């Protein structure tokens, strides 16, 4: 199993550009989530999904969209990049329904917005 | 007030020493607690879950104090390889996991 994979590993965007961060998992996990990690702020939840077709907002959803058309994939879209979105983005997944199960994280995407 | 708070450190500890971190949480209804380890420029990985009765895994012991609303992590006989950032996390309500900002630990030879 590859676990949780994320692409790209690194990305530089100009202000106003849009892009999609890809996340996939091959563990048949129902729960998936996106976090951003900034110095001194820890991991903050952006969006999460408890199954295909179901998504919900986390702590910092503004400026991001998600969709979950399959169990495996959970892409994160930046609609119009801003310098404040410079961060490290982690995707995570866990077994169905309960975050009390172990969350497995992807290797992260380092995004810089200039 | 943040839902989950940790002392960011850094904790600089000599090899072989015992070190302990605490993590406080504000929501008394929180149900599940965890310690994650994150190495520099890597993703977080689960170190251990924290149970009401406390749990131990080798040199690591985790405790939960519901009355005072904190969890703790004790590392005995610390090794150089224990150098990392330790994140605590708590689950409130449905599914969402909230993380602290992390405590940075450096083990000194």
mmCIF file with all atom_site columns, N, CA and C in Angstrom, chain A residues 10 31 35 37 40-43 45 48 50 57-58 90 97-100 102-103 105-107 110, chain B residues 2 32 34 36 38 40-46 49 87 91 94-102:
data_model
loop_
_atom_site.group_PDB
_atom_site.id
_atom_site.type_symbol
_atom_site.label_atom_id
_atom_site.label_alt_id
_atom_site.label_comp_id
_atom_site.label_asym_id
_atom_site.label_entity_id
_atom_site.label_seq_id
_atom_site.pdbx_PDB_ins_code
_atom_site.Cartn_x
_atom_site.Cartn_y
_atom_site.Cartn_z
_atom_site.occupancy
_atom_site.B_iso_or_equiv
_atom_site.pdbx_formal_charge
_atom_site.auth_seq_id
_atom_site.auth_comp_id
_atom_site.auth_asym_id
_atom_site.auth_atom_id
_atom_site.pdbx_PDB_model_num
ATOM 1   N N  . UNK A 1 10  ? 6.088   20.392 -3.900 1.00 0.00 ? 10  UNK A N  1
ATOM 2   C CA . UNK A 1 10  ? 6.396   21.808 -3.788 1.00 0.00 ? 10  UNK A CA 1
ATOM 3   C C  . UNK A 1 10  ? 5.638   22.557 -4.889 1.00 0.00 ? 10  UNK A C  1
ATOM 4   N N  . UNK A 1 31  ? -12.811 8.436  6.090  1.00 0.00 ? 31  UNK A N  1
ATOM 5   C CA . UNK A 1 31  ? -12.586 9.788  6.610  1.00 0.00 ? 31  UNK A CA 1
ATOM 6   C C  . UNK A 1 31  ? -11.311 10.358 6.010  1.00 0.00 ? 31  UNK A C  1
ATOM 7   N N  . UNK A 1 35  ? -5.294  19.690 6.300  1.00 0.00 ? 35  UNK A N  1
ATOM 8   C CA . UNK A 1 35  ? -4.792  20.610 7.312  1.00 0.00 ? 35  UNK A CA 1
ATOM 9   C C  . UNK A 1 35  ? -3.765  21.523 6.658  1.00 0.00 ? 35  UNK A C  1
ATOM 10  N N  . UNK A 1 37  ? -0.325  23.787 8.047  1.00 0.00 ? 37  UNK A N  1
ATOM 11  C CA . UNK A 1 37  ? 0.551   23.930 9.210  1.00 0.00 ? 37  UNK A CA 1
ATOM 12  C C  . UNK A 1 37  ? 1.436   25.142 9.015  1.00 0.00 ? 37  UNK A C  1
ATOM 13  N N  . UNK A 1 40  ? 4.082   28.222 14.697 1.00 0.00 ? 40  UNK A N  1
ATOM 14  C CA . UNK A 1 40  ? 3.400   28.777 15.858 1.00 0.00 ? 40  UNK A CA 1
ATOM 15  C C  . UNK A 1 40  ? 1.894   28.585 15.866 1.00 0.00 ? 40  UNK A C  1
ATOM 16  N N  . UNK A 1 41  ? 1.345   28.012 14.779 1.00 0.00 ? 41  UNK A N  1
ATOM 17  C CA . UNK A 1 41  ? -0.118  27.848 14.700 1.00 0.00 ? 41  UNK A CA 1
ATOM 18  C C  . UNK A 1 41  ? -0.530  26.391 14.772 1.00 0.00 ? 41  UNK A C  1
ATOM 19  N N  . UNK A 1 42  ? 0.400   25.492 14.617 1.00 0.00 ? 42  UNK A N  1
ATOM 20  C CA . UNK A 1 42  ? 0.051   24.079 14.634 1.00 0.00 ? 42  UNK A CA 1
ATOM 21  C C  . UNK A 1 42  ? -0.713  23.663 13.395 1.00 0.00 ? 42  UNK A C  1
ATOM 22  N N  . UNK A 1 43  ? -1.344  22.527 13.472 1.00 0.00 ? 43  UNK A N  1
ATOM 23  C CA . UNK A 1 43  ? -2.148  22.001 12.368 1.00 0.00 ? 43  UNK A CA 1
ATOM 24  C C  . UNK A 1 43  ? -3.564  22.538 12.504 1.00 0.00 ? 43  UNK A C  1
ATOM 25  N N  . UNK A 1 45  ? -7.412  22.554 10.747 1.00 0.00 ? 45  UNK A N  1
ATOM 26  C CA . UNK A 1 45  ? -8.265  21.808 9.840  1.00 0.00 ? 45  UNK A CA 1
ATOM 27  C C  . UNK A 1 45  ? -8.929  22.748 8.850  1.00 0.00 ? 45  UNK A C  1
ATOM 28  N N  . UNK A 1 48  ? -12.981 18.633 5.748  1.00 0.00 ? 48  UNK A N  1
ATOM 29  C CA . UNK A 1 48  ? -12.912 17.203 5.953  1.00 0.00 ? 48  UNK A CA 1
ATOM 30  C C  . UNK A 1 48  ? -14.093 16.517 5.287  1.00 0.00 ? 48  UNK A C  1
ATOM 31  N N  . UNK A 1 50  ? -16.417 12.698 5.529  1.00 0.00 ? 50  UNK A N  1
ATOM 32  C CA . UNK A 1 50  ? -16.661 11.423 6.223  1.00 0.00 ? 50  UNK A CA 1
ATOM 33  C C  . UNK A 1 50  ? -17.028 10.319 5.247  1.00 0.00 ? 50  UNK A C  1
ATOM 34  N N  . UNK A 1 57  ? -16.829 21.891 6.502  1.00 0.00 ? 57  UNK A N  1
ATOM 35  C CA . UNK A 1 57  ? -15.777 22.864 6.761  1.00 0.00 ? 57  UNK A CA 1
ATOM 36  C C  . UNK A 1 57  ? -15.109 22.595 8.090  1.00 0.00 ? 57  UNK A C  1
ATOM 37  N N  . UNK A 1 58  ? -13.822 22.935 8.118  1.00 0.00 ? 58  UNK A N  1
ATOM 38  C CA . UNK A 1 58  ? -13.081 22.881 9.363  1.00 0.00 ? 58  UNK A CA 1
ATOM 39  C C  . UNK A 1 58  ? -12.923 24.271 9.941  1.00 0.00 ? 58  UNK A C  1
ATOM 40  N N  . UNK A 1 90  ? -1.180  19.339 4.622  1.00 0.00 ? 90  UNK A N  1
ATOM 41  C CA . UNK A 1 90  ? -1.196  17.891 4.842  1.00 0.00 ? 90  UNK A CA 1
ATOM 42  C C  . UNK A 1 90  ? -2.600  17.353 4.633  1.00 0.00 ? 90  UNK A C  1
ATOM 43  N N  . UNK A 1 97  ? -15.591 7.005  9.889  1.00 0.00 ? 97  UNK A N  1
ATOM 44  C CA . UNK A 1 97  ? -16.498 7.705  10.776 1.00 0.00 ? 97  UNK A CA 1
ATOM 45  C C  . UNK A 1 97  ? -15.933 8.330  12.032 1.00 0.00 ? 97  UNK A C  1
ATOM 46  N N  . UNK A 1 98  ? -14.807 7.828  12.549 1.00 0.00 ? 98  UNK A N  1
ATOM 47  C CA . UNK A 1 98  ? -14.403 8.300  13.867 1.00 0.00 ? 98  UNK A CA 1
ATOM 48  C C  . UNK A 1 98  ? -12.943 8.721  13.850 1.00 0.00 ? 98  UNK A C  1
ATOM 49  N N  . UNK A 1 99  ? -12.702 9.921  14.280 1.00 0.00 ? 99  UNK A N  1
ATOM 50  C CA . UNK A 1 99  ? -11.318 10.392 14.324 1.00 0.00 ? 99  UNK A CA 1
ATOM 51  C C  . UNK A 1 99  ? -10.566 9.760  15.478 1.00 0.00 ? 99  UNK A C  1
ATOM 52  N N  . UNK A 1 100 ? -11.229 8.923  16.281 1.00 0.00 ? 100 UNK A N  1
ATOM 53  C CA . UNK A 1 100 ? -10.497 8.229  17.327 1.00 0.00 ? 100 UNK A CA 1
ATOM 54  C C  . UNK A 1 100 ? -9.609  7.142  16.726 1.00 0.00 ? 100 UNK A C  1
ATOM 55  N N  . UNK A 1 102 ? -6.627  5.983  14.196 1.00 0.00 ? 102 UNK A N  1
ATOM 56  C CA . UNK A 1 102 ? -5.383  6.635  13.814 1.00 0.00 ? 102 UNK A CA 1
ATOM 57  C C  . UNK A 1 102 ? -5.541  7.358  12.488 1.00 0.00 ? 102 UNK A C  1
ATOM 58  N N  . UNK A 1 103 ? -5.075  8.580  12.437 1.00 0.00 ? 103 UNK A N  1
ATOM 59  C CA . UNK A 1 103 ? -5.045  9.322  11.190 1.00 0.00 ? 103 UNK A CA 1
ATOM 60  C C  . UNK A 1 103 ? -3.671  9.146  10.560 1.00 0.00 ? 103 UNK A C  1
ATOM 61  N N  . UNK A 1 105 ? -1.113  10.525 7.739  1.00 0.00 ? 105 UNK A N  1
ATOM 62  C CA . UNK A 1 105 ? -0.863  11.758 7.004  1.00 0.00 ? 105 UNK A CA 1
ATOM 63  C C  . UNK A 1 105 ? -0.053  11.491 5.739  1.00 0.00 ? 105 UNK A C  1
ATOM 64  N N  . UNK A 1 106 ? -0.324  12.291 4.721  1.00 0.00 ? 106 UNK A N  1
ATOM 65  C CA . UNK A 1 106 ? 0.521   12.308 3.541  1.00 0.00 ? 106 UNK A CA 1
ATOM 66  C C  . UNK A 1 106 ? 1.779   13.100 3.812  1.00 0.00 ? 106 UNK A C  1
ATOM 67  N N  . UNK A 1 107 ? 2.735   13.106 2.875  1.00 0.00 ? 107 UNK A N  1
ATOM 68  C CA . UNK A 1 107 ? 4.030   13.758 3.088  1.00 0.00 ? 107 UNK A CA 1
ATOM 69  C C  . UNK A 1 107 ? 3.982   15.271 3.028  1.00 0.00 ? 107 UNK A C  1
ATOM 70  N N  . UNK A 1 110 ? 4.361   21.750 0.088  1.00 0.00 ? 110 UNK A N  1
ATOM 71  C CA . UNK A 1 110 ? 4.862   23.064 0.527  1.00 0.00 ? 110 UNK A CA 1
ATOM 72  C C  . UNK A 1 110 ? 4.499   24.086 -0.532 1.00 0.00 ? 110 UNK A C  1
ATOM 73  N N  . UNK B 2 2   ? -7.260  28.798 22.964 1.00 0.00 ? 2   UNK B N  1
ATOM 74  C CA . UNK B 2 2   ? -7.207  27.690 22.018 1.00 0.00 ? 2   UNK B CA 1
ATOM 75  C C  . UNK B 2 2   ? -7.802  26.444 22.658 1.00 0.00 ? 2   UNK B C  1
ATOM 76  N N  . UNK B 2 32  ? -11.516 11.733 22.831 1.00 0.00 ? 32  UNK B N  1
ATOM 77  C CA . UNK B 2 32  ? -10.354 10.917 22.471 1.00 0.00 ? 32  UNK B CA 1
ATOM 78  C C  . UNK B 2 32  ? -9.122  11.813 22.405 1.00 0.00 ? 32  UNK B C  1
ATOM 79  N N  . UNK B 2 34  ? -4.652  11.979 21.752 1.00 0.00 ? 34  UNK B N  1
ATOM 80  C CA . UNK B 2 34  ? -3.548  11.322 21.070 1.00 0.00 ? 34  UNK B CA 1
ATOM 81  C C  . UNK B 2 34  ? -2.271  12.136 21.216 1.00 0.00 ? 34  UNK B C  1
ATOM 82  N N  . UNK B 2 36  ? 1.075   12.711 18.764 1.00 0.00 ? 36  UNK B N  1
ATOM 83  C CA . UNK B 2 36  ? 1.710   12.494 17.476 1.00 0.00 ? 36  UNK B CA 1
ATOM 84  C C  . UNK B 2 36  ? 3.149   12.988 17.562 1.00 0.00 ? 36  UNK B C  1
ATOM 85  N N  . UNK B 2 38  ? 6.300   14.479 15.140 1.00 0.00 ? 38  UNK B N  1
ATOM 86  C CA . UNK B 2 38  ? 6.591   15.037 13.825 1.00 0.00 ? 38  UNK B CA 1
ATOM 87  C C  . UNK B 2 38  ? 8.068   15.374 13.735 1.00 0.00 ? 38  UNK B C  1
ATOM 88  N N  . UNK B 2 40  ? 11.387  16.886 11.631 1.00 0.00 ? 40  UNK B N  1
ATOM 89  C CA . UNK B 2 40  ? 11.553  18.113 10.850 1.00 0.00 ? 40  UNK B CA 1
ATOM 90  C C  . UNK B 2 40  ? 11.216  17.889 9.376  1.00 0.00 ? 40  UNK B C  1
ATOM 91  N N  . UNK B 2 41  ? 10.326  18.701 8.858  1.00 0.00 ? 41  UNK B N  1
ATOM 92  C CA . UNK B 2 41  ? 9.935   18.681 7.453  1.00 0.00 ? 41  UNK B CA 1
ATOM 93  C C  . UNK B 2 41  ? 9.288   17.348 7.027  1.00 0.00 ? 41  UNK B C  1
ATOM 94  N N  . UNK B 2 42  ? 8.692   16.676 8.000  1.00 0.00 ? 42  UNK B N  1
ATOM 95  C CA . UNK B 2 42  ? 7.974   15.426 7.705  1.00 0.00 ? 42  UNK B CA 1
ATOM 96  C C  . UNK B 2 42  ? 6.535   15.527 8.184  1.00 0.00 ? 42  UNK B C  1
ATOM 97  N N  . UNK B 2 43  ? 5.751   14.519 7.846  1.00 0.00 ? 43  UNK B N  1
ATOM 98  C CA . UNK B 2 43  ? 4.373   14.505 8.291  1.00 0.00 ? 43  UNK B CA 1
ATOM 99  C C  . UNK B 2 43  ? 4.262   13.990 9.719  1.00 0.00 ? 43  UNK B C  1
ATOM 100 N N  . UNK B 2 44  ? 3.195   14.368 10.442 1.00 0.00 ? 44  UNK B N  1
ATOM 101 C CA . UNK B 2 44  ? 2.976   13.810 11.786 1.00 0.00 ? 44  UNK B CA 1
ATOM 102 C C  . UNK B 2 44  ? 2.662   12.320 11.692 1.00 0.00 ? 44  UNK B C  1
ATOM 103 N N  . UNK B 2 45  ? 3.113   11.585 12.707 1.00 0.00 ? 45  UNK B N  1
ATOM 104 C CA . UNK B 2 45  ? 2.795   10.152 12.806 1.00 0.00 ? 45  UNK B CA 1
ATOM 105 C C  . UNK B 2 45  ? 2.326   9.859  14.217 1.00 0.00 ? 45  UNK B C  1
ATOM 106 N N  . UNK B 2 46  ? 1.320   8.995  14.320 1.00 0.00 ? 46  UNK B N  1
ATOM 107 C CA . UNK B 2 46  ? 0.767   8.674  15.630 1.00 0.00 ? 46  UNK B CA 1
ATOM 108 C C  . UNK B 2 46  ? 1.813   8.005  16.511 1.00 0.00 ? 46  UNK B C  1
ATOM 109 N N  . UNK B 2 49  ? -2.158  6.584  21.437 1.00 0.00 ? 49  UNK B N  1
ATOM 110 C CA . UNK B 2 49  ? -3.443  7.071  21.912 1.00 0.00 ? 49  UNK B CA 1
ATOM 111 C C  . UNK B 2 49  ? -3.367  7.194  23.433 1.00 0.00 ? 49  UNK B C  1
ATOM 112 N N  . UNK B 2 87  ? 3.110   16.541 19.096 1.00 0.00 ? 87  UNK B N  1
ATOM 113 C CA . UNK B 2 87  ? 1.816   17.209 18.966 1.00 0.00 ? 87  UNK B CA 1
ATOM 114 C C  . UNK B 2 87  ? 0.774   16.435 19.755 1.00 0.00 ? 87  UNK B C  1
ATOM 115 N N  . UNK B 2 91  ? -10.158 14.914 20.210 1.00 0.00 ? 91  UNK B N  1
ATOM 116 C CA . UNK B 2 91  ? -11.355 14.849 19.372 1.00 0.00 ? 91  UNK B CA 1
ATOM 117 C C  . UNK B 2 91  ? -12.524 15.385 20.169 1.00 0.00 ? 91  UNK B C  1
ATOM 118 N N  . UNK B 2 94  ? -18.014 15.191 16.616 1.00 0.00 ? 94  UNK B N  1
ATOM 119 C CA . UNK B 2 94  ? -17.931 14.258 15.500 1.00 0.00 ? 94  UNK B CA 1
ATOM 120 C C  . UNK B 2 94  ? -16.674 14.444 14.669 1.00 0.00 ? 94  UNK B C  1
ATOM 121 N N  . UNK B 2 95  ? -15.910 13.443 14.615 1.00 0.00 ? 95  UNK B N  1
ATOM 122 C CA . UNK B 2 95  ? -14.817 13.285 13.660 1.00 0.00 ? 95  UNK B CA 1
ATOM 123 C C  . UNK B 2 95  ? -13.658 14.266 13.763 1.00 0.00 ? 95  UNK B C  1
ATOM 124 N N  . UNK B 2 96  ? -13.893 15.551 14.002 1.00 0.00 ? 96  UNK B N  1
ATOM 125 C CA . UNK B 2 96  ? -12.812 16.512 13.859 1.00 0.00 ? 96  UNK B CA 1
ATOM 126 C C  . UNK B 2 96  ? -11.768 16.335 14.954 1.00 0.00 ? 96  UNK B C  1
ATOM 127 N N  . UNK B 2 97  ? -10.524 16.366 14.525 1.00 0.00 ? 97  UNK B N  1
ATOM 128 C CA . UNK B 2 97  ? -9.391  16.231 15.438 1.00 0.00 ? 97  UNK B CA 1
ATOM 129 C C  . UNK B 2 97  ? -8.712  17.592 15.533 1.00 0.00 ? 97  UNK B C  1
ATOM 130 N N  . UNK B 2 98  ? -8.526  18.090 16.759 1.00 0.00 ? 98  UNK B N  1
ATOM 131 C CA . UNK B 2 98  ? -7.886  19.392 16.961 1.00 0.00 ? 98  UNK B CA 1
ATOM 132 C C  . UNK B 2 98  ? -6.506  19.184 17.551 1.00 0.00 ? 98  UNK B C  1
ATOM 133 N N  . UNK B 2 99  ? -5.525  19.844 16.963 1.00 0.00 ? 99  UNK B N  1
ATOM 134 C CA . UNK B 2 99  ? -4.135  19.677 17.379 1.00 0.00 ? 99  UNK B CA 1
ATOM 135 C C  . UNK B 2 99  ? -3.636  20.869 18.170 1.00 0.00 ? 99  UNK B C  1
ATOM 136 N N  . UNK B 2 100 ? -2.716  20.605 19.085 1.00 0.00 ? 100 UNK B N  1
ATOM 137 C CA . UNK B 2 100 ? -1.951  21.668 19.700 1.00 0.00 ? 100 UNK B CA 1
ATOM 138 C C  . UNK B 2 100 ? -0.859  22.123 18.737 1.00 0.00 ? 100 UNK B C  1
ATOM 139 N N  . UNK B 2 101 ? -0.146  23.159 19.144 1.00 0.00 ? 101 UNK B N  1
ATOM 140 C CA . UNK B 2 101 ? 0.880   23.721 18.271 1.00 0.00 ? 101 UNK B CA 1
ATOM 141 C C  . UNK B 2 101 ? 2.175   22.917 18.288 1.00 0.00 ? 101 UNK B C  1
ATOM 142 N N  . UNK B 2 102 ? 2.296   21.990 19.239 1.00 0.00 ? 102 UNK B N  1
ATOM 143 C CA . UNK B 2 102 ? 3.482   21.144 19.265 1.00 0.00 ? 102 UNK B CA 1
ATOM 144 C C  . UNK B 2 102 ? 4.513   21.613 20.265 1.00 0.00 ? 102 UNK B C  1
#
